[in-house]
Structures are given as structure tokens and as C-alpha cells.
Short mmCIF file of C-alpha atoms in Angstrom, two decimals:
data_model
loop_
_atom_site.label_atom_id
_atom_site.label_comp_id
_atom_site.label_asym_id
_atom_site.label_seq_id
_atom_site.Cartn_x
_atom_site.Cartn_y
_atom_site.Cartn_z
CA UNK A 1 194.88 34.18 38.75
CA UNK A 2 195.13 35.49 35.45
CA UNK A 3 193.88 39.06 34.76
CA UNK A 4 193.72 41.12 31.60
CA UNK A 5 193.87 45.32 32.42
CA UNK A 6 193.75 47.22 29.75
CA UNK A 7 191.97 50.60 28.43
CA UNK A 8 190.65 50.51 25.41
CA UNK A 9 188.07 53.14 23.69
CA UNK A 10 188.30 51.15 20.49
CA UNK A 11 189.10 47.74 21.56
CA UNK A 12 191.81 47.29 20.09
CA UNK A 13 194.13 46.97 22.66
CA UNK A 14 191.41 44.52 24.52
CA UNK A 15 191.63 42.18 22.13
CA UNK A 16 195.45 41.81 21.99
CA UNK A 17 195.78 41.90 25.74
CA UNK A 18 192.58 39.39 26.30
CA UNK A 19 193.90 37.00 23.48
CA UNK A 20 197.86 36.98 25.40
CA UNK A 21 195.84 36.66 28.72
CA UNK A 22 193.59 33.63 27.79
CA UNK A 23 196.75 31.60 26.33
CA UNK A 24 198.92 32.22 29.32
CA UNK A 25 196.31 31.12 31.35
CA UNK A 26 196.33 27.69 29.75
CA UNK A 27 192.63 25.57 30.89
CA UNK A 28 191.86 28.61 33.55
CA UNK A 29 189.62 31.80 33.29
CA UNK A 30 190.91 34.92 32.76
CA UNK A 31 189.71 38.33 34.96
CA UNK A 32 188.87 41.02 32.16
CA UNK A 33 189.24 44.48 33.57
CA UNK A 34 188.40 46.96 31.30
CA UNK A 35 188.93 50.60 33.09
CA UNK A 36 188.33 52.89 29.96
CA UNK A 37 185.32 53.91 31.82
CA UNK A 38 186.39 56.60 34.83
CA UNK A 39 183.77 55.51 37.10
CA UNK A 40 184.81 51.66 36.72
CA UNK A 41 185.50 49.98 40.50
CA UNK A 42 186.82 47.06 39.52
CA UNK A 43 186.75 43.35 41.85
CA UNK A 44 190.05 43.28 42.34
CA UNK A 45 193.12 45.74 42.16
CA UNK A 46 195.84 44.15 44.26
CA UNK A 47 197.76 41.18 43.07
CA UNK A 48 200.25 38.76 44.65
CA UNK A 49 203.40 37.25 43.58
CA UNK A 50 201.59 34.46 41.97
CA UNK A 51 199.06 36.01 40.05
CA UNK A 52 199.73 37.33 36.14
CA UNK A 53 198.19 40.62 34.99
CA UNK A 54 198.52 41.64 30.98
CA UNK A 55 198.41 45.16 31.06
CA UNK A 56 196.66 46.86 27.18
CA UNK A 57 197.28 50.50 26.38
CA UNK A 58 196.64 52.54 23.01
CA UNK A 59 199.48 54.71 22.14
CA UNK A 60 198.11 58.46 21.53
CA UNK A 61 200.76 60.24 19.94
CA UNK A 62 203.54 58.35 20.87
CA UNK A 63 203.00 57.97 25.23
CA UNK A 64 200.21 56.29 27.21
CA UNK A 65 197.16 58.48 26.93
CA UNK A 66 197.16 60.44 30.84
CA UNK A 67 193.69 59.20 32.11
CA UNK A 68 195.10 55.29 31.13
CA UNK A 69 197.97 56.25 33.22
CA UNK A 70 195.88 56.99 36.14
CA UNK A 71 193.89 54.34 35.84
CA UNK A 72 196.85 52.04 36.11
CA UNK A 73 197.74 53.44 39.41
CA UNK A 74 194.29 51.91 41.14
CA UNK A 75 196.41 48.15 40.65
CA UNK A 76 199.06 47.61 42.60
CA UNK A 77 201.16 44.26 42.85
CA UNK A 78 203.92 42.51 44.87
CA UNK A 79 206.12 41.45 42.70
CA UNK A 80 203.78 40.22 40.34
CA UNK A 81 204.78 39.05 37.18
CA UNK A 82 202.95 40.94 34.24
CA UNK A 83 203.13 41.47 29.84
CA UNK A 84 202.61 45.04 28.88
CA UNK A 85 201.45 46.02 25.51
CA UNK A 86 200.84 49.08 23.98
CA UNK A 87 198.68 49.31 20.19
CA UNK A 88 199.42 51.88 18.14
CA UNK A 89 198.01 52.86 14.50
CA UNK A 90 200.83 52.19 12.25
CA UNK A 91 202.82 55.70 12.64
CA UNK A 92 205.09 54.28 15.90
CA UNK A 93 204.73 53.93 19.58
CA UNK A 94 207.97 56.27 20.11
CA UNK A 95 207.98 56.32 24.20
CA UNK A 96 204.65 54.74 24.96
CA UNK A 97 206.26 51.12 26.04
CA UNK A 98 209.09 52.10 28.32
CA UNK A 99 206.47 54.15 29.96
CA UNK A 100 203.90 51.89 30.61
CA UNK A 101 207.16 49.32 31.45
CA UNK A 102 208.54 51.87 34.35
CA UNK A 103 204.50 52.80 35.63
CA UNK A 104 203.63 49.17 35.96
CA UNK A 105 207.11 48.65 38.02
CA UNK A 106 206.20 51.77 40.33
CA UNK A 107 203.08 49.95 40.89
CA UNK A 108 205.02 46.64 42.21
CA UNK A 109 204.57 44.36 38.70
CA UNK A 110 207.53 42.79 37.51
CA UNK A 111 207.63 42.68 33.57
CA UNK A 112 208.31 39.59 32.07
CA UNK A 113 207.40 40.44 28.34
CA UNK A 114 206.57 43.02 26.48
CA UNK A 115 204.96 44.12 22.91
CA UNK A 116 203.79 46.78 20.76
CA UNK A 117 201.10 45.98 18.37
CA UNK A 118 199.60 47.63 15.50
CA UNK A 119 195.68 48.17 15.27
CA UNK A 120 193.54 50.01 13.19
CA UNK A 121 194.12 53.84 13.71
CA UNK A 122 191.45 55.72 15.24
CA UNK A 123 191.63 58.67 12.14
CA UNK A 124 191.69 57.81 8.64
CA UNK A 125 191.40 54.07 7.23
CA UNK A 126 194.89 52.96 8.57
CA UNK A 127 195.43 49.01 8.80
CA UNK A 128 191.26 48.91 8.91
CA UNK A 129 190.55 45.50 10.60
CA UNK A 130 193.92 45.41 12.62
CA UNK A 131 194.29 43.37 14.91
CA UNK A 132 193.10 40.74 12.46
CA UNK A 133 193.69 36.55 12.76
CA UNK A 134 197.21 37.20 11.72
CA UNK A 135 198.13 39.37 14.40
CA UNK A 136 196.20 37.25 17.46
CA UNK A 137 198.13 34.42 16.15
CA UNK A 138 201.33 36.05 16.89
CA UNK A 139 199.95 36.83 20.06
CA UNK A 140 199.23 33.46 21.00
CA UNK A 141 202.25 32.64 20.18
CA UNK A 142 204.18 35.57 21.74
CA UNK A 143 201.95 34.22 25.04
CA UNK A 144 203.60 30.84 24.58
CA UNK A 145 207.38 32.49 24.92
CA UNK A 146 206.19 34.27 27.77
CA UNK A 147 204.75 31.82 29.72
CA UNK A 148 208.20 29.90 29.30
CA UNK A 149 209.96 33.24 30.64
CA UNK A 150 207.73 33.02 33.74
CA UNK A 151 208.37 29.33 34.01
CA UNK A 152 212.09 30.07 33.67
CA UNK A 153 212.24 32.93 36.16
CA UNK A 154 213.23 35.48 33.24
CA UNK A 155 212.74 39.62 33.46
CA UNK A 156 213.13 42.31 31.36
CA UNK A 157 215.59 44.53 32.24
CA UNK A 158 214.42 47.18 29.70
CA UNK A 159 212.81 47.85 26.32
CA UNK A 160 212.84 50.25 23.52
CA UNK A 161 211.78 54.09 24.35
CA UNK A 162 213.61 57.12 25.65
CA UNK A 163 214.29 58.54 29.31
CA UNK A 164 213.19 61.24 29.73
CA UNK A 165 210.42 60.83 27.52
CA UNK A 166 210.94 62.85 24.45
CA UNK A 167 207.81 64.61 24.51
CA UNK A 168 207.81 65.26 28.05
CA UNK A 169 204.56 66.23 30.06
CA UNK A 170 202.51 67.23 26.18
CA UNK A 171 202.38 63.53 25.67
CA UNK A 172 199.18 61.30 25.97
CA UNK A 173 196.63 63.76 25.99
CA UNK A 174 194.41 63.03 23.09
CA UNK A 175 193.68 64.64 19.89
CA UNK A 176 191.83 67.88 19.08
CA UNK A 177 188.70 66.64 17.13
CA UNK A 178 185.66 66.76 18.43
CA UNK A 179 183.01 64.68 17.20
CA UNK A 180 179.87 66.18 15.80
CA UNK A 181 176.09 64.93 16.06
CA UNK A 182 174.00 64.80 12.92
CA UNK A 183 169.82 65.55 13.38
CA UNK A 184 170.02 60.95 12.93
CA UNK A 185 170.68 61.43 16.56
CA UNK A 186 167.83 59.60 19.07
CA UNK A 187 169.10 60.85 21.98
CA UNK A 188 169.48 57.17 22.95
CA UNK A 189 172.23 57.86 25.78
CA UNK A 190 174.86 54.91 24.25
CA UNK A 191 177.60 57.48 23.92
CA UNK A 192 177.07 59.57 27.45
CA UNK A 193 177.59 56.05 29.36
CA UNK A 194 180.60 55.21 26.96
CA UNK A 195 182.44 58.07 26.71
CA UNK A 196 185.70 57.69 28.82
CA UNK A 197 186.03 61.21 30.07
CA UNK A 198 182.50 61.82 30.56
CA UNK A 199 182.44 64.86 27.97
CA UNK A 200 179.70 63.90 26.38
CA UNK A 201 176.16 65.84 27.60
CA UNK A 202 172.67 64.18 28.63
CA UNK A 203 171.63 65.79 25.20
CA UNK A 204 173.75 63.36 23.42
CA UNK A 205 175.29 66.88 21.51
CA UNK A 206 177.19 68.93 23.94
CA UNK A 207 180.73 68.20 24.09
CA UNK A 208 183.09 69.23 26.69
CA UNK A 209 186.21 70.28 24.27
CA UNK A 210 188.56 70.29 27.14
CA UNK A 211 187.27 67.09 28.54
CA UNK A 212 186.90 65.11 24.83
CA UNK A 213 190.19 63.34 23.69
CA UNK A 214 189.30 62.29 20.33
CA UNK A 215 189.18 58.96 20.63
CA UNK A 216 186.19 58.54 18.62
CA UNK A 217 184.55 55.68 20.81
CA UNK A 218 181.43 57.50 20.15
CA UNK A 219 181.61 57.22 16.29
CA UNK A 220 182.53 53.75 16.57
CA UNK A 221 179.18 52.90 18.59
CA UNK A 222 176.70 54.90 17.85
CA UNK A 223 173.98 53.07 16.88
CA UNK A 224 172.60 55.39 13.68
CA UNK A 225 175.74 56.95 12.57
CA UNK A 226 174.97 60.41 14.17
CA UNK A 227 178.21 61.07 15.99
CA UNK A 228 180.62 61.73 12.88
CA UNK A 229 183.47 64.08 11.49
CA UNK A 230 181.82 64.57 8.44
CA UNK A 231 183.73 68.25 8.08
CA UNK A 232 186.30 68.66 5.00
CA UNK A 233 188.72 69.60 7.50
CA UNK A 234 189.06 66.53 8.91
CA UNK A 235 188.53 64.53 6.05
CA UNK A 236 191.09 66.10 4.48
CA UNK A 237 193.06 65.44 7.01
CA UNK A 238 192.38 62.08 7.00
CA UNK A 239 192.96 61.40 3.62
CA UNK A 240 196.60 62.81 3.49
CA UNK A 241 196.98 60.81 6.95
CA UNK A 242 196.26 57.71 5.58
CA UNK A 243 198.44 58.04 2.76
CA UNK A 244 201.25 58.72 4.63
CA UNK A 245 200.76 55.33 6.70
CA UNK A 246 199.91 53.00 4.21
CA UNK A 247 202.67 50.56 4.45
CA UNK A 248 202.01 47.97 6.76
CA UNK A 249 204.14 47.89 10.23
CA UNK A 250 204.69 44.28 11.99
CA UNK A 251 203.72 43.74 15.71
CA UNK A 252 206.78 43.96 17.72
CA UNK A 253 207.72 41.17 20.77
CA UNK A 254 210.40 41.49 23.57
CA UNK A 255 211.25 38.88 25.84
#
């Protein structure tokens, strides 16, 4: 079996993971396990020594984001073989790989390949439309190298990051915006079910500020444009943000 876990408020990191997934797995299905939700059970969360698992993670400022973390730990493997990625927004993914590369070890997954990939950042208009044809292509074809290191019997014995992480137990917690709701608002419930810390009140409005982590899944979703950050503060952020990443960063493979 084949199986594609990956968190993913935004997608992005789905579609990298699903698109490595589907070409290691050849003429076969893939399982798609998407835990961003916290109250996902999924079908299956053990995996033997000849199963494959790609494992997708967003970088949040520079580590794995803490609730992807603990979703991780519901899989566990023996000795399975696995590809980790992590998708970051063009700054860098600093720590976030070796992370996710030692967490999916603790959990029994042996990692054959890794990657970091650049998608479209969650603030600003940074690499808008990332991961685009380009970028799946080298995915498929980073798949292909894989799938011969599997075939071959080849690990990784490391890849790129620090130990200890540099930025210790602050890492991966999210941002500090907080979405606001406009009166376009229907009260339609999309965001409350979608949200992947639950921060988000039955009256569509409330938000928890210690539960939010600014991953803007709401804004991305809702269906009228009423979640927004339409507040100069931000925008001016995001402006000086986006100027600062403008120059395009390359997806990054290790095998």
C-alpha cells in the first residue's frame, strides 16, 4: 500500500505529497490521509515493512507547525519505508526537514527520500500559484529517483537542518493574525468545520486567539469573502513581506 499523510490548511503540501505518492505507486491507488482536521480518525495508522507512506508538512516559521507534529504521532510503522516533505513559502525551511526526518523515525518509518518544496505563502502574494505544473513535474520525477532508492535498498542517513533545533520549543506554533469577519458573512458554518484547531465559534465570528494559528484556511474558503485581514496593519505588513521574498527559490530533493 501506498499512503499519502500530510497536513495541509492550504493544500499545498497535499498536492506535492499526493502527486510523489500517486507516481511511486505506479498502476495502484494511493490512501490520502489528510489529518489537518483534529477530530480526523483515519482507516489506517499502522504500516508494515512493505507499505510506503509520503509524509506533507507546511513549514511555519522554519519547524513543523506543533499540532502537525502530533498528528504524526497517531502513525506508527515497522520499518516502513517513507518520503518526507516539508513546503515552505519562499523565505526557507531552516529546521523543519530534519525534524519531521527524526519524528517520522521515532515513529518506526525509515526515510528513503526527502524534499522541501516551495508553495505559495500563506501572507502576502509570495510565489502565488506555487506549486504550479513546473514544480509537480519535478515531483514526479523526484518520485521516479525514489522509487529506484527503495528498489535499491537505499536510506538516508541525514538531511539538512540543525540539532538541537535552533529555535528550540518557540518553533511551529503559528502566526499571530487573526482573521476578521466582514457583515458578507452567512453564517454558513464552512469555516467552523474547517478550521484545524477548532478556534473558530458556531457564530462564524468568535475567534479563539490562543487557539487560531494563522493559517488563513478560513480566508482561503470562505465562500463570500467575509473572513479577511483587510486591516492596514497587516497589509502593510504584507506588502513589505512580499517584497522581501520576491525572488523565486527552487524545490529542493535529497536522496
Amino acid at each position: 500500500m501506498t499512503a499519502a499523510i500530510y497536513f495541509s490548511p492550504t493544500y499545498t503540501s497535499k498536492k506535492g505529497a499526493e502527486a510523489i505518492a500517486a507516481k511511486m505507486a505506479g498502476d495502484g491507488e494511493i490512501l490520502s490521509i489528510d489529518v489537518t482536521k483534529k477530530d480526523v480518525c483515519p482507516e489506517k495508522t499502522e504500516f508494515d515493512s512493505d507499505d510506503l507512506v509520503v509524509f506533507g508538512a507546511p513549514v511555519y516559521g522554519g519547524r513543523l507547525y506543533r499540532g502537525c507534529r502530533e498528528r504524526f504521532r497517531r502513525f506508527v510503522g515497522k520499518g516502513t519505508p517513507c518520503v518526507i516533505t516539508v513546503t515552505y513559502g519562499n523565505r526557507h525551511y531552516d529546521d523543519a526537514l530534519i525534524e519531521l526526518f527524526d519524528l517520522v523515525r521515532e515513529q518506526g518509518f525509515r526515510p528513503l527520500a526527502a524534499a522541501a518544496l516551495v508553495g505559495q505563502h500563506t501572507y502576502g502574494h509570495i510565489q502565488v500559484g506555487r506549486p504550479d505544473e513546473t514544480d509537480l513535474a519535478e515531483d514526479r520525477d523526484f518520485a521516479l529517483r525514489a522509487a529506484q532508492n527503495l528498489e535499491d535498498g537505499v536510506f538516508l542517513e541525514t538531511v539538512p537542518g540543525n540539532r538541537p533545533y535552533v529555535k528550540g520549543d518557540e518553533g511551529g506554533k503559528g502566526g499571530n493574525f487573526r482573521p476578521l469577519t466582514s457583515e458578507a458573512c452567512t453564517g454558513c458554518g464552512l469555516c467552523v468545520r474547517e478550521c484545524p484547531e477548532g478556534a473558530i465559534g458556531e457564530d462564524c465570528r468568535t475567534i479563539d486567539p490562543e487557539a487560531c494559528i494563522s493559517c488563513f484556511r478560513c480566508i482561503r474558503i470562505c465562500p463570500t469573502g467575509a473572513k479577511n485581514m483587510d486591516v492596514p496593519a497587516y497589509q502593510e505588513f504584507a506588502e513589505e513581506f512580499s517584497r522581501k521574498l520576491s525572488q523565486p527559490r527552487k524545490n529542493e530533493y535529497f536522496l
